[in-house]
PDB file of C-alpha atoms in Angstrom:
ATOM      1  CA  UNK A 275      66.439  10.595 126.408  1.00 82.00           C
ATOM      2  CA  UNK A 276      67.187  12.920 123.179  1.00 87.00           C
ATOM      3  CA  UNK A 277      68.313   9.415 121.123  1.00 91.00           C
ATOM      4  CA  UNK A 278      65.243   7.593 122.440  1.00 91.00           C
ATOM      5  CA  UNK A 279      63.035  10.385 121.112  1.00 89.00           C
ATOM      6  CA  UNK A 280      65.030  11.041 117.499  1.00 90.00           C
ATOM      7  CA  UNK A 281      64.226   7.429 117.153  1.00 89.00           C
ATOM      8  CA  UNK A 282      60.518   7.315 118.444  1.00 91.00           C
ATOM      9  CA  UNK A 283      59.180  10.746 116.556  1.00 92.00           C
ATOM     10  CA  UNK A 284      61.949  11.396 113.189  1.00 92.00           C
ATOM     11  CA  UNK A 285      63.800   8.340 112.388  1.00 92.00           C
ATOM     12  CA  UNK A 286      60.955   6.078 112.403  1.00 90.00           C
ATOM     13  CA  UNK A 287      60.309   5.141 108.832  1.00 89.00           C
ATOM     14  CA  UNK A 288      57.127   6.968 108.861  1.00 91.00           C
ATOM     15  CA  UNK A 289      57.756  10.797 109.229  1.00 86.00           C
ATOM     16  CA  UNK A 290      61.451  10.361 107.794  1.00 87.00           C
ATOM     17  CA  UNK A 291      63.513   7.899 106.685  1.00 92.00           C
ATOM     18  CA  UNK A 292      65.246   5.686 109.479  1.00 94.00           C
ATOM     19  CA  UNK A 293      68.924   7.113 108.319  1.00 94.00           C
ATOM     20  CA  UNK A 294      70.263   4.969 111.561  1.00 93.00           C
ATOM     21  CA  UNK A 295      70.066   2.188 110.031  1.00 93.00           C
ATOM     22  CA  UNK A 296      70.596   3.261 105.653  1.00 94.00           C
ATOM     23  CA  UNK A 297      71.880   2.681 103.811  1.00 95.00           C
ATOM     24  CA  UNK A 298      73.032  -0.450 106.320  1.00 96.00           C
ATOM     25  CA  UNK A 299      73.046  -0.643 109.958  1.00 93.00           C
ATOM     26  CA  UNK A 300      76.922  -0.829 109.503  1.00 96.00           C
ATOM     27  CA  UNK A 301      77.381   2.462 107.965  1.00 96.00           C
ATOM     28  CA  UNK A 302      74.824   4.701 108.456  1.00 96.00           C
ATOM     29  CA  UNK A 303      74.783   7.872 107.429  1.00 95.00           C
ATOM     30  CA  UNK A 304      73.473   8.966 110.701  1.00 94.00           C
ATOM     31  CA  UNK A 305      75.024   7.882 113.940  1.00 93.00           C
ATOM     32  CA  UNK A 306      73.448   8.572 117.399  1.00 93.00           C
ATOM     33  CA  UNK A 307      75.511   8.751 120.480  1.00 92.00           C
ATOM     34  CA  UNK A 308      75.132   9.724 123.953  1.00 93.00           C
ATOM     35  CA  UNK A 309      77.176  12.495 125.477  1.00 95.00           C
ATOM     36  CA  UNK A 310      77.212  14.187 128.638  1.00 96.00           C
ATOM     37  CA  UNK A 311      78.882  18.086 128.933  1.00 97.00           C
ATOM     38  CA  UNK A 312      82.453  17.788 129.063  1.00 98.00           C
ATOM     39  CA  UNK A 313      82.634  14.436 126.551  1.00 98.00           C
ATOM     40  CA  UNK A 314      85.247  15.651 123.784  1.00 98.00           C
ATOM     41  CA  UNK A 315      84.874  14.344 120.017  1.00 96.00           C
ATOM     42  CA  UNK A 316      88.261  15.063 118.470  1.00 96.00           C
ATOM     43  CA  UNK A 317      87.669  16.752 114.634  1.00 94.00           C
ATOM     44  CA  UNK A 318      90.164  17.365 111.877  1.00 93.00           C
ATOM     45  CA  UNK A 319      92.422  19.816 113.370  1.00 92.00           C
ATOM     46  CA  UNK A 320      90.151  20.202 116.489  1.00 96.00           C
ATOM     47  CA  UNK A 321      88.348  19.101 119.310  1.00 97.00           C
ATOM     48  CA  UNK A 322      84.511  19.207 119.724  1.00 98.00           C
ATOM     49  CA  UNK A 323      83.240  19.780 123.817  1.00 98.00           C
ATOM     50  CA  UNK A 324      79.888  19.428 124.923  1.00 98.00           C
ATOM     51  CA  UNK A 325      79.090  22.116 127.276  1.00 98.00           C
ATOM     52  CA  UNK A 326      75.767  22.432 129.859  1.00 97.00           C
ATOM     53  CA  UNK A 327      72.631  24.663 127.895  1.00 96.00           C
ATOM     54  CA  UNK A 328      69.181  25.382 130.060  1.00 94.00           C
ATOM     55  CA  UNK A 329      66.545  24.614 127.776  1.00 94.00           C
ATOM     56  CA  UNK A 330      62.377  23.490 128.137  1.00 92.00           C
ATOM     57  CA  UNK A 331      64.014  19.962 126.763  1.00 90.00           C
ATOM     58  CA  UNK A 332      67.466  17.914 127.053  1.00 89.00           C
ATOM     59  CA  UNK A 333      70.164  20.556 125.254  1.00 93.00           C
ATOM     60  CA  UNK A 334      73.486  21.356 125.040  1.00 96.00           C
ATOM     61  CA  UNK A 335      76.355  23.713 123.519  1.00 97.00           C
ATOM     62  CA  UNK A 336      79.522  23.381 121.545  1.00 98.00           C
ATOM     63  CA  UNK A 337      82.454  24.346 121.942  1.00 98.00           C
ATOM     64  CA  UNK A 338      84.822  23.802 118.549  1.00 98.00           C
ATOM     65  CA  UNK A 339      88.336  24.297 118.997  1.00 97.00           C
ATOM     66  CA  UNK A 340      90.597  24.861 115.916  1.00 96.00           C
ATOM     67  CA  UNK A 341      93.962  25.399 115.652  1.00 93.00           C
ATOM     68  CA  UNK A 342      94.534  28.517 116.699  1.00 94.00           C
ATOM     69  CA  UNK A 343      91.156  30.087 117.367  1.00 97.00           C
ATOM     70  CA  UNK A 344      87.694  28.503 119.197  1.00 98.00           C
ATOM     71  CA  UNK A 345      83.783  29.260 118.853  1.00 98.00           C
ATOM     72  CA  UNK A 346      81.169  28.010 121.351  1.00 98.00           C
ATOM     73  CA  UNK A 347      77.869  27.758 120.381  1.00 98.00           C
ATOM     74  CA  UNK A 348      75.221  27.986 122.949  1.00 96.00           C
ATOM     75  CA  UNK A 349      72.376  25.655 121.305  1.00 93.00           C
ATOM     76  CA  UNK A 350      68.922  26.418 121.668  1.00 91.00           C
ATOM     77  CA  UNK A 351      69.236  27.639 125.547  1.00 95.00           C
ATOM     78  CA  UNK A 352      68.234  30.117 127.503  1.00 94.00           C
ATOM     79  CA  UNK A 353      70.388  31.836 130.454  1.00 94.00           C
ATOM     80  CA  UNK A 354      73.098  29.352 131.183  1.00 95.00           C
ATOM     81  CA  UNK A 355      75.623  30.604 133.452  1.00 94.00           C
ATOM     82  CA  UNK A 356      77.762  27.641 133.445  1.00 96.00           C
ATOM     83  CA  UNK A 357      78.191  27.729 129.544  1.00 97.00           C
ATOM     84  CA  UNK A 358      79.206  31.358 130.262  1.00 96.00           C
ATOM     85  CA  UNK A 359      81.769  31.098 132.503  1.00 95.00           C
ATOM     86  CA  UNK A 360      83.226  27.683 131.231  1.00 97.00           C
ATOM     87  CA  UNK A 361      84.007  29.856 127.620  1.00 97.00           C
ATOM     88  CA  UNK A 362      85.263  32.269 129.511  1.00 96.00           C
ATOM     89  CA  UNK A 363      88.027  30.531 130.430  1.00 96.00           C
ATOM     90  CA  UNK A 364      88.637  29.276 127.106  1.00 97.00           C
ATOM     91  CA  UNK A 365      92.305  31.245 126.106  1.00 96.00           C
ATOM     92  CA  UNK A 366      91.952  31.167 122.362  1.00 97.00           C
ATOM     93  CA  UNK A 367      88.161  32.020 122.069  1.00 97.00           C
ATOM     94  CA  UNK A 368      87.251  34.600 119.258  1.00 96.00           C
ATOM     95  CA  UNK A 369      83.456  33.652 118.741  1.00 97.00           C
ATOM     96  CA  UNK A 370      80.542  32.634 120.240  1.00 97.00           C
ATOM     97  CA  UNK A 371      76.759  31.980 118.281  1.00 97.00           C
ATOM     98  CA  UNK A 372      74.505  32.487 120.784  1.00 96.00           C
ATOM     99  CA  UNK A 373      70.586  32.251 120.487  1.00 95.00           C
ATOM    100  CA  UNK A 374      68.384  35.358 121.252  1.00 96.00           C
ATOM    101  CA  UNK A 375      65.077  34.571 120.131  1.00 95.00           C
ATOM    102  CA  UNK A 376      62.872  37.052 121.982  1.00 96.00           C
ATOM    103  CA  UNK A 377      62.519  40.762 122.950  1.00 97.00           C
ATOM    104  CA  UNK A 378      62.632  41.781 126.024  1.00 96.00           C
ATOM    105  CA  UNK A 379      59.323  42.371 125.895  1.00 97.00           C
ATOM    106  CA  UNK A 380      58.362  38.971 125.581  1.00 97.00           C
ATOM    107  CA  UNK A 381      60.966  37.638 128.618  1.00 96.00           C
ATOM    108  CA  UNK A 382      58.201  35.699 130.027  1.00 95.00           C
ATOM    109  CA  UNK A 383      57.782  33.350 126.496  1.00 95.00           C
ATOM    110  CA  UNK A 384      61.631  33.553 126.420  1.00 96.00           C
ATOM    111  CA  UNK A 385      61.484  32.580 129.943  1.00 95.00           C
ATOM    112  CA  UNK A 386      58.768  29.195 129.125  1.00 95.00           C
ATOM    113  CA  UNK A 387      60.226  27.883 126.144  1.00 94.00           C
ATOM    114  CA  UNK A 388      64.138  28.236 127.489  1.00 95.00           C
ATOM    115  CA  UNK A 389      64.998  30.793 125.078  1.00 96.00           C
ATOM    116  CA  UNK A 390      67.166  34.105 125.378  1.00 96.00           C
ATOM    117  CA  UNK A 391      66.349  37.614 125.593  1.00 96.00           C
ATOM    118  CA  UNK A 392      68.631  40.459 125.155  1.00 94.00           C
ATOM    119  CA  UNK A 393      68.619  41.570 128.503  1.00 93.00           C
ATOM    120  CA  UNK A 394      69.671  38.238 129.865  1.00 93.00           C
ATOM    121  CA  UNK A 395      72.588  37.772 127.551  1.00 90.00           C
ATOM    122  CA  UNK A 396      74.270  41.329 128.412  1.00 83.00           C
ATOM    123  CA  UNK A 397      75.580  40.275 131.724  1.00 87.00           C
ATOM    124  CA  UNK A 398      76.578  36.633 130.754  1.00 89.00           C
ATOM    125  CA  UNK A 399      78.753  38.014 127.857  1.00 84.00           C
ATOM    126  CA  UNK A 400      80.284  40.680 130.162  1.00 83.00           C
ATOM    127  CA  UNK A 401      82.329  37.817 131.271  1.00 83.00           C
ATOM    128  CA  UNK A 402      83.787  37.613 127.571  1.00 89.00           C
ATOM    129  CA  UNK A 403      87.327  39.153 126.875  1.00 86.00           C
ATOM    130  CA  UNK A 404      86.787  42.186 124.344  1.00 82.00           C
ATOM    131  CA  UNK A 405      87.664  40.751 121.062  1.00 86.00           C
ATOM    132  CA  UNK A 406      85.452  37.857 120.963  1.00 92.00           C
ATOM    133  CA  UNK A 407      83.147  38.428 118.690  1.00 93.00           C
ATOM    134  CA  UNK A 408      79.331  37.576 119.678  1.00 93.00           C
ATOM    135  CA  UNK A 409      76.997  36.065 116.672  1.00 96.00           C
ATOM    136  CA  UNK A 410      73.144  36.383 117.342  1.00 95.00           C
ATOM    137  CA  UNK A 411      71.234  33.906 116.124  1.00 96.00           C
ATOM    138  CA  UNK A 412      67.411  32.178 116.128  1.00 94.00           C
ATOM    139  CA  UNK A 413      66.281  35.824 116.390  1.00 95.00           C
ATOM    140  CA  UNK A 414      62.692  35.085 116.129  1.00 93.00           C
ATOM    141  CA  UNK A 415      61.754  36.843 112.392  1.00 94.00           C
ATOM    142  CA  UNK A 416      58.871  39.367 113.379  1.00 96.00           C
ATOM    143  CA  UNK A 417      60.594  40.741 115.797  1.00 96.00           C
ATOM    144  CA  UNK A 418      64.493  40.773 114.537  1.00 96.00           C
ATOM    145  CA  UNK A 419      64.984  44.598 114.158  1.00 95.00           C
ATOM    146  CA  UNK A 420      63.746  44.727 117.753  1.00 96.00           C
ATOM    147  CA  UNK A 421      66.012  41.950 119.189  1.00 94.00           C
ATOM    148  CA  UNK A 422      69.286  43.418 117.292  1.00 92.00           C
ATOM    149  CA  UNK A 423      68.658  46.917 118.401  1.00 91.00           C
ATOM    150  CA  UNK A 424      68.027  45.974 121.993  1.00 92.00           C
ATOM    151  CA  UNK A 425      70.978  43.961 122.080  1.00 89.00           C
ATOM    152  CA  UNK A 426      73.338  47.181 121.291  1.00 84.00           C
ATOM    153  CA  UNK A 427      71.179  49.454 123.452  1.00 80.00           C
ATOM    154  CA  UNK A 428      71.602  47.905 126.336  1.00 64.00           C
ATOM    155  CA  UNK A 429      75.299  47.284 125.775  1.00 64.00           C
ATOM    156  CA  UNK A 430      77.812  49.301 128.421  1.00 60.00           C
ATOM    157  CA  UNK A 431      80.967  46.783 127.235  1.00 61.00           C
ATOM    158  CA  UNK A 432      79.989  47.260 123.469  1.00 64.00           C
ATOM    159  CA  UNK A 433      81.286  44.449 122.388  1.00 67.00           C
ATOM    160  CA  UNK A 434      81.023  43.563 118.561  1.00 68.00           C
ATOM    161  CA  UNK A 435      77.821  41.526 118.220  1.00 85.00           C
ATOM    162  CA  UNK A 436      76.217  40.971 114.754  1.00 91.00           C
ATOM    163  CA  UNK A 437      73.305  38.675 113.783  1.00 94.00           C
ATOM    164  CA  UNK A 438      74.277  35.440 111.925  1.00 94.00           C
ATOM    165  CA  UNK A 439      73.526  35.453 108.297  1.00 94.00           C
ATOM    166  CA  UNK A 440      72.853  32.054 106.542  1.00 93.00           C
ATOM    167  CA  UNK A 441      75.534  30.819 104.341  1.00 95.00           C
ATOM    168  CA  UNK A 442      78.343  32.814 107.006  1.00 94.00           C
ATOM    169  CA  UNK A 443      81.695  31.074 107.530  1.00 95.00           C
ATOM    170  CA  UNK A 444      83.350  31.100 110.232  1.00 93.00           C
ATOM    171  CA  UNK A 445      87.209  29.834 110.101  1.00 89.00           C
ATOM    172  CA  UNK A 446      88.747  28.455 113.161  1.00 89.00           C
TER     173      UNK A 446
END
């Protein structure tokens, strides 16, 4: 469904360049392929896993697993339990980038559009072990100050969580 609709409304020729098929339809430089959560891509010293998101459209997570540490990434997703608790039971997790784009005053927008809100991600990340580190990210602009201060107000576990900052590295 995703691949059907990259094809239909970006790589089309007409709103962007069809790069599944350029430079040749034997290398590409873009490569679409259907996955389902729990497919595993193996990576230079890793393994990529596809794991479940809850989202207004087809989504899904990441988790990246290095040598010696792991970071999931939640996608664009709202409250997703089972992407919780499957990291959870990852042994050498030490990150996770997780979306919060709205305040909890605006729960309801959060709500329609599959999105986070602080006060939905507390309890999911009280099933985290203490020194994972959570990343915040697609905090929606206007109301960033709000989302970040909520997020360590409402906090009884206080574990470290810090917005993502473009051009951030994170070494696994």
């Amino acid at each position: 469904e995703t691949i059907d609709a990259l094809k239909a409304h970006l790589f089309n020729g007409v709103l962007w360049p069809d790069y599944t098929v350029r430079p040749s339809a034997a290398q590409p430089w873009v490569r679409c392929i259907a996955m389902e959560v729990g497919d595993a891509l193996p990576l230079a010293g890793g393994l990529a896993t596809v794991l479940p998101a809850q989202h207004s459209i087809p989504a899904i997570g990441w988790l990246l697993e290095g040598r010696e540490r792991a970071l999931a990434f939640s996608g664009d997703s709202g409250p997703c339990k089972a992407f919780w608790q499957w990291i959870a039971q990852v042994p050498s997790l030490s990150d996770v980038i997780c979306e919060v784009t709205y305040p909890n005053e605006q729960a309801q927008e959060a709500a329609d559009y599959g999105h986070m809100a602080p006060a939905w991600l507390l309890p999911l990340r009280q099933e985290l072990p203490p020194q994972v580190q959570l990343w915040a990210s697609h905090l929606d602009s206007a109301a960033r100050d709000s989302i970040l201060t909520q997020l360590q107000a409402d906090d009884p576990v206080a574990l470290p969580i810090r917005p993502l900052e473009q051009g951030m590295v994170i070494e696994l």
